[in-house]
Amino acid sequence: MARVYNFAAGPAMLPEEVLRQAAAEMLDYNGSGMSVMEMSHRSKEFGEIIATAEQDIRDLLSIPENYQVLFLQGGATLQFAGIPMNLMRNKVADYIVSGSWSKKAYKEAQLYGDAHLLASSEDGNFSYVPDVDAIEISPDADYVYICQNETIYGTRYNKLPDTKGKPLVADVSSCFLSEPMNIEDYGVMYGGVQKNIGPAGVTIVIVRDDLIYEDPLPFTPTLMRYSAQVKGKSMHNTPPAYGIYICGLVFKWLKAQGGLEAMKKRNEEKAAILYDFLDQSKLFKGTARKEDRSIMNVPFVTGSDDLDALFVAEAKSHNIVSIKGHRSVGGMRASIYNAMPKEGVEALVAYMAEFEKDHS
Ligand SMILES: *Cc1c(COP(=O)(O)O)cnc(C)c1O
């Protein structure tokens, strides 16, 4: 069996131990005689799976009691609507746009109320994060919205905006559980799990109790109401049960790795290997501003479309796949989430060095 180093932005690599455990339990989960896929979501076994998963993510992120954890469907994209529907009491919200994902969220929010653009880095093709000290929060804003790690452009916030007491809402899809985060800095934190946690199909929403309203915007579908999902313990309807089970295995894996402090250390080490190479390379160049560089997604280019294409084409023979950049940036992108081993990053850098030698 040949496993590849998969640098995809998402769905992305999962820890091999997790895949092996899922394989071992595929036909008979814990003596139940069936797969988790075949199980009633109302069964005792699944009840334990989802309760344990919730407790484990609470432990990992030290989530306070006054925050609810929801396992939902519809991807991060459905929450672009779910956030304004649930939170836009005054029909005003402030958005900072630092890439395609926050731009999409900002556009979606315009369908439901007055979405203000506080700042944008589109003028620099989203190669940086706007200066959060220069923003002015709207006095009647229901929340302030950011995408904490912009997956396509490879930037992240090093400092959160001071929201002047307004709830901060953050899309953390591509940095979820990559390092410790202080939940109390946020009103809502959410993300699709297919980047750094599990298989596509599960969205995790962490929401503070006082933001769970019984009367969201009137047309909000019941399934999208945080209040209904809290009441149903994420099981207002059939949840993405198998996906939640895999997320639960990943939470256990993260705990066994030493938790999020340990992951942060490993992720910073991996990113440094790649950035150190990029910073001295005469051929390859990172596209994000140095101060704002993500430790999860690393876009880079050679400056020549032909060489970029050749680098991507020849990567497979080095066991490296899905290294092509997003079409809006071009070039290459290495997504180096939790499950990417250091050896994978070392293999990439070795290939880059060899390629540079051959083409300069
Ligand atoms: C991938 C991604 C999304 C979209 O996720 P879906 O689950 O496909 O809706 C949104 N935000 C960020 C930051 C992402 O990386």
Coordinates of C-alpha atoms and ligand atoms in Angstrom, one line a residue:
M1 CA 0.0 0.0 0.0
A2 CA 1.4 3.3 -1.0
R3 CA 0.1 6.3 0.9
V4 CA 0.9 9.7 -0.8
Y5 CA 1.7 13.1 0.8
N6 CA -1.5 14.8 0.0
F7 CA -1.2 18.6 0.2
A8 CA -4.9 19.2 -0.7
A9 CA -6.6 22.2 0.9
G10 CA -9.7 20.1 1.7
P11 CA -10.9 17.4 1.9
A12 CA -7.4 16.7 3.1
M13 CA -5.2 14.1 4.8
L14 CA -6.4 12.4 7.9
P15 CA -4.2 10.7 10.4
E16 CA -3.3 7.2 9.3
E17 CA -4.0 5.8 12.8
V18 CA -7.6 7.1 12.6
L19 CA -8.2 5.6 9.1
R20 CA -6.8 2.3 10.4
Q21 CA -9.1 2.3 13.4
A22 CA -12.1 3.2 11.3
A23 CA -11.2 0.3 9.0
A24 CA -10.9 -2.1 11.9
E25 CA -14.3 -1.0 13.2
M26 CA -16.0 -0.8 9.8
L27 CA -18.0 -4.1 10.0
D28 CA -18.5 -4.3 13.7
Y29 CA -18.4 -1.2 15.9
N30 CA -17.5 -2.1 19.5
G31 CA -19.4 -5.5 19.4
S32 CA -22.6 -4.0 18.0
G33 CA -22.5 -6.2 15.0
M34 CA -22.8 -3.3 12.7
S35 CA -21.0 -0.3 11.2
V36 CA -21.5 3.2 12.7
M37 CA -22.8 3.9 9.2
E38 CA -25.7 1.5 9.7
M39 CA -26.6 2.6 13.2
S40 CA -29.6 4.5 14.4
H41 CA -28.6 8.0 15.5
R42 CA -30.9 7.4 18.5
S43 CA -29.1 4.3 19.5
K44 CA -27.2 4.1 22.8
E45 CA -23.9 3.5 20.9
F46 CA -24.2 6.6 18.7
G47 CA -25.4 8.6 21.7
E48 CA -22.1 7.7 23.3
I49 CA -20.1 8.5 20.2
I50 CA -21.5 12.1 19.9
A51 CA -21.4 12.8 23.6
T52 CA -17.7 11.7 23.8
A53 CA -16.9 13.7 20.7
E54 CA -18.4 16.8 22.2
Q55 CA -16.5 16.2 25.5
D56 CA -13.2 15.7 23.7
I57 CA -13.4 18.9 21.7
R58 CA -14.4 20.7 24.8
D59 CA -11.3 19.3 26.5
L60 CA -9.1 20.2 23.6
L61 CA -10.2 23.8 23.2
S62 CA -11.1 24.3 26.9
I63 CA -14.6 25.4 25.9
P64 CA -16.4 27.1 28.8
E65 CA -19.8 25.8 30.0
N66 CA -21.6 28.8 28.6
Y67 CA -20.7 27.8 25.0
Q68 CA -22.6 25.2 23.0
V69 CA -21.0 22.8 20.5
L70 CA -23.1 21.8 17.5
F71 CA -22.3 19.3 14.8
L72 CA -24.2 20.4 11.8
Q73 CA -24.4 19.9 8.0
G74 CA -24.3 22.3 5.0
G75 CA -20.6 23.1 5.3
A76 CA -19.1 26.4 6.3
T77 CA -20.9 27.9 3.4
L78 CA -24.4 27.4 4.9
Q79 CA -23.2 29.3 8.0
F80 CA -22.5 32.3 5.8
A81 CA -26.3 32.5 5.9
G82 CA -26.8 30.9 9.3
I83 CA -24.7 33.5 11.1
P84 CA -26.7 36.6 9.9
M85 CA -30.0 34.7 10.2
N86 CA -29.3 33.8 13.8
L87 CA -27.4 36.9 14.9
M88 CA -28.6 40.0 12.9
R89 CA -31.0 41.4 15.5
N90 CA -30.4 45.0 14.4
K91 CA -29.8 43.9 10.8
V92 CA -26.3 45.3 11.0
A93 CA -23.0 43.5 10.9
D94 CA -19.4 44.4 10.3
Y95 CA -17.2 42.3 8.0
I96 CA -13.5 42.3 7.5
V97 CA -12.6 40.8 4.1
S98 CA -9.2 39.2 3.8
G99 CA -9.8 36.6 1.1
S100 CA -12.4 34.7 -0.9
W101 CA -14.1 33.1 2.0
S102 CA -14.7 36.2 4.0
K103 CA -15.8 37.9 0.8
K104 CA -18.4 35.2 0.1
A105 CA -19.6 35.4 3.7
Y106 CA -19.9 39.2 3.4
K107 CA -21.9 38.9 0.1
E108 CA -24.2 36.3 1.7
A109 CA -24.9 38.5 4.7
Q110 CA -26.1 41.3 2.4
L111 CA -29.1 39.1 1.6
Y112 CA -30.3 39.5 5.2
G113 CA -29.3 42.9 6.4
D114 CA -26.9 45.7 6.3
A115 CA -23.4 44.2 6.0
H116 CA -20.7 46.8 6.4
L117 CA -17.3 46.3 4.9
L118 CA -14.9 47.4 7.6
A119 CA -11.8 46.7 5.7
S120 CA -10.6 44.6 2.7
S121 CA -7.2 43.5 1.4
E122 CA -8.6 42.8 -2.1
D123 CA -6.4 45.7 -3.5
G124 CA -3.4 43.5 -2.8
N125 CA -5.0 40.3 -4.2
F126 CA -5.6 39.3 -0.5
S127 CA -1.9 38.8 0.1
Y128 CA -2.2 40.4 3.5
V129 CA -4.6 40.8 6.4
P130 CA -6.1 44.3 6.8
D131 CA -4.8 46.4 9.8
V132 CA -7.3 45.6 12.6
D133 CA -6.2 48.6 14.5
A134 CA -7.5 50.9 11.8
I135 CA -11.1 49.7 11.8
E136 CA -14.1 51.4 13.3
I137 CA -16.8 49.1 14.6
S138 CA -20.4 50.2 13.8
P139 CA -22.2 51.2 17.0
D140 CA -25.2 49.0 16.2
A141 CA -23.4 46.1 14.8
D142 CA -24.8 42.7 15.9
Y143 CA -21.4 41.1 15.4
V144 CA -18.0 41.5 13.7
Y145 CA -17.0 38.9 11.2
I146 CA -13.6 37.5 10.2
C147 CA -12.2 34.5 8.5
Q148 CA -9.2 33.7 10.7
N149 CA -7.2 31.7 8.2
E150 CA -7.8 32.4 4.5
T151 CA -7.2 29.0 2.9
I152 CA -6.6 30.2 -0.7
Y153 CA -4.2 33.1 0.0
G154 CA -2.4 31.5 2.9
T155 CA -2.9 34.4 5.4
R156 CA -4.0 34.4 9.0
Y157 CA -4.7 36.9 11.7
N158 CA -1.9 37.3 14.2
K159 CA -4.0 39.6 16.3
L160 CA -7.8 39.6 16.6
P161 CA -9.7 42.9 16.1
D162 CA -10.9 44.7 19.2
T163 CA -14.6 44.5 18.6
K164 CA -15.6 47.0 21.3
G165 CA -17.7 44.4 23.1
K166 CA -19.5 43.2 19.9
P167 CA -19.4 39.4 19.4
L168 CA -16.6 38.3 17.2
V169 CA -17.6 35.6 14.7
A170 CA -14.8 33.6 13.1
D171 CA -14.7 31.1 10.3
V172 CA -11.8 28.9 11.4
S173 CA -12.4 26.1 8.8
S174 CA -8.7 25.9 7.8
C175 CA -7.1 26.4 11.2
F176 CA -9.6 24.5 13.5
L177 CA -7.7 22.7 16.2
S178 CA -4.3 23.6 14.7
E179 CA -3.3 25.4 17.9
P180 CA -5.0 26.5 21.2
M181 CA -7.5 29.3 20.9
N182 CA -9.2 31.3 23.6
I183 CA -12.9 30.6 23.0
E184 CA -13.9 33.5 25.2
D185 CA -12.5 35.9 22.6
Y186 CA -15.4 34.8 20.3
G187 CA -19.1 34.9 20.2
V188 CA -19.2 32.2 17.5
M189 CA -16.4 30.1 16.1
Y190 CA -17.2 27.7 13.3
G191 CA -15.8 25.7 10.5
G192 CA -16.3 22.8 8.1
V193 CA -14.3 19.9 9.3
Q194 CA -12.9 18.7 6.0
K195 CA -9.8 20.9 6.2
N196 CA -8.2 19.9 9.5
I197 CA -10.6 17.6 11.4
G198 CA -12.5 15.0 9.5
P199 CA -14.5 14.0 6.4
A200 CA -16.6 16.5 4.5
G201 CA -20.2 16.7 5.7
V202 CA -19.8 18.0 9.2
T203 CA -19.7 21.7 10.3
I204 CA -18.8 22.4 13.9
V205 CA -20.4 25.6 15.4
I206 CA -19.3 26.8 18.9
V207 CA -21.7 29.5 20.0
R208 CA -22.0 31.4 23.2
D209 CA -25.3 31.0 25.1
D210 CA -26.4 34.6 25.0
L211 CA -26.3 34.5 21.2
I212 CA -28.7 31.6 20.9
Y213 CA -32.0 33.4 20.3
E214 CA -35.5 31.8 20.3
D215 CA -36.5 34.4 17.7
P216 CA -33.8 34.6 14.9
L217 CA -34.8 36.3 11.6
P218 CA -38.3 35.0 11.0
F219 CA -37.7 33.1 7.8
T220 CA -34.8 31.1 9.3
P221 CA -35.4 27.4 8.6
T222 CA -35.8 25.5 11.8
L223 CA -32.8 23.3 11.0
M224 CA -30.6 26.4 10.8
R225 CA -31.7 27.8 14.1
Y226 CA -29.1 27.4 16.7
S227 CA -31.8 27.2 19.4
A228 CA -33.4 24.2 17.7
Q229 CA -30.1 22.5 17.2
V230 CA -29.1 23.1 20.8
K231 CA -32.4 21.7 22.0
G232 CA -32.0 18.6 19.8
K233 CA -28.3 18.2 20.8
S234 CA -27.4 18.4 17.1
M235 CA -30.0 15.8 16.3
H236 CA -33.0 17.8 15.3
N237 CA -32.9 15.6 12.3
T238 CA -30.5 12.8 11.3
P239 CA -27.0 14.1 11.9
P240 CA -23.9 13.3 9.7
A241 CA -23.3 10.4 12.0
Y242 CA -20.4 8.6 10.4
G243 CA -18.6 11.9 9.9
I244 CA -19.1 12.8 13.6
Y245 CA -17.7 9.4 14.5
I246 CA -14.5 10.1 12.5
C247 CA -14.2 13.6 14.0
G248 CA -14.4 11.8 17.4
L249 CA -11.5 9.5 16.5
V250 CA -9.5 12.5 15.4
F251 CA -10.2 14.3 18.7
K252 CA -8.8 11.2 20.5
W253 CA -5.8 11.2 18.2
L254 CA -5.2 14.9 19.0
K255 CA -5.3 14.1 22.7
A256 CA -2.9 11.3 22.3
Q257 CA -0.5 13.7 20.4
G258 CA -0.4 15.9 23.5
G259 CA -3.3 18.2 22.6
L260 CA -3.3 21.6 20.9
E261 CA -0.1 23.0 22.4
A262 CA 1.7 20.0 21.0
M263 CA 0.0 20.4 17.6
K264 CA 0.9 24.1 17.5
K265 CA 4.5 23.3 18.1
R266 CA 4.5 20.6 15.4
N267 CA 2.6 22.8 12.9
E268 CA 5.0 25.7 13.5
E269 CA 8.0 23.4 12.9
K270 CA 6.5 22.1 9.7
A271 CA 5.7 25.6 8.4
A272 CA 9.2 26.8 9.3
I273 CA 10.8 24.1 7.2
L274 CA 8.8 25.3 4.2
Y275 CA 9.1 29.0 4.8
D276 CA 12.8 28.8 5.5
F277 CA 13.3 27.2 2.2
L278 CA 11.1 29.7 0.4
D279 CA 12.9 32.7 2.0
Q280 CA 16.3 31.6 0.7
S281 CA 15.1 30.2 -2.7
K282 CA 16.1 32.0 -5.9
L283 CA 13.3 30.2 -7.8
F284 CA 10.3 29.8 -5.5
K285 CA 8.6 32.7 -3.8
G286 CA 5.8 32.7 -1.2
T287 CA 2.9 35.0 -2.2
A288 CA 1.6 36.0 1.3
R289 CA 3.0 38.9 3.2
K290 CA 5.5 37.6 5.7
E291 CA 3.9 38.9 8.9
D292 CA 0.5 37.4 8.0
R293 CA 1.6 34.0 6.7
S294 CA -0.5 31.0 7.6
I295 CA 1.0 27.9 9.2
M296 CA -1.7 25.8 7.5
N297 CA -1.8 26.9 3.8
V298 CA 1.4 27.9 2.0
P299 CA 0.9 29.3 -1.5
F300 CA 4.0 29.8 -3.6
V301 CA 5.1 30.4 -7.3
T302 CA 8.1 30.3 -9.5
G303 CA 7.2 33.3 -11.5
S304 CA 6.8 31.2 -14.7
D305 CA 3.5 29.5 -15.5
D306 CA 5.4 26.8 -17.5
L307 CA 7.7 26.0 -14.6
D308 CA 4.8 26.0 -12.2
A309 CA 2.9 23.5 -14.4
L310 CA 6.0 21.3 -14.7
F311 CA 6.6 21.4 -10.9
V312 CA 3.0 20.2 -10.4
A313 CA 3.2 17.6 -13.1
E314 CA 6.4 16.0 -11.8
A315 CA 5.3 16.1 -8.2
K316 CA 3.5 12.8 -8.4
S317 CA 6.7 10.9 -9.1
H318 CA 7.9 12.3 -5.7
N319 CA 4.8 10.9 -4.0
I320 CA 3.4 14.5 -3.7
V321 CA -0.2 15.1 -4.8
S322 CA -2.7 18.0 -4.9
I323 CA 0.0 20.7 -4.8
K324 CA -1.5 22.9 -7.5
G325 CA -2.5 26.4 -6.3
H326 CA -6.0 27.8 -6.4
R327 CA -6.8 29.3 -9.8
S328 CA -7.1 32.8 -8.3
V329 CA -3.4 32.7 -7.1
G330 CA -1.9 30.3 -9.6
G331 CA 1.3 28.4 -8.9
M332 CA 1.3 26.0 -6.0
R333 CA -0.2 25.6 -2.6
A334 CA 0.9 23.3 0.2
S335 CA -1.8 22.7 2.8
I336 CA 0.0 21.3 5.8
Y337 CA -2.7 20.5 8.3
N338 CA -2.4 18.5 11.5
A339 CA -2.3 15.2 9.8
M340 CA 0.5 16.1 7.4
P341 CA 3.7 14.5 8.9
K342 CA 6.9 16.5 9.1
E343 CA 8.3 13.9 6.6
G344 CA 5.8 15.1 4.1
V345 CA 7.0 18.7 4.3
E346 CA 10.6 17.5 4.2
A347 CA 9.9 15.5 1.0
L348 CA 8.3 18.6 -0.5
V349 CA 11.3 20.8 0.3
A350 CA 13.7 18.1 -1.0
Y351 CA 11.7 18.0 -4.3
M352 CA 11.7 21.9 -4.5
A353 CA 15.5 22.0 -4.0
E354 CA 16.0 19.4 -6.7
F355 CA 13.7 21.2 -9.1
E356 CA 15.4 24.5 -8.4
K357 CA 18.8 23.0 -9.2
D358 CA 17.5 21.5 -12.4
H359 CA 15.9 24.7 -13.6
S360 CA 18.2 27.6 -12.8
Ligands
LIG1 C1 -13.2 25.5 2.6 C2 -13.6 26.7 3.3 C3 -15.0 27.1 3.3 C4 -16.1 26.4 2.6 O1 -16.3 25.2 3.2 P1 -17.6 24.3 2.7 O2 -17.6 23.3 3.8 O3 -17.2 23.7 1.4 O4 -18.8 25.1 2.7 C5 -15.3 28.2 4.0 N1 -14.3 28.9 4.7 C6 -13.0 28.5 4.7 C7 -12.0 29.3 5.5 C8 -12.6 27.4 4.0 O5 -11.4 27.0 4.0

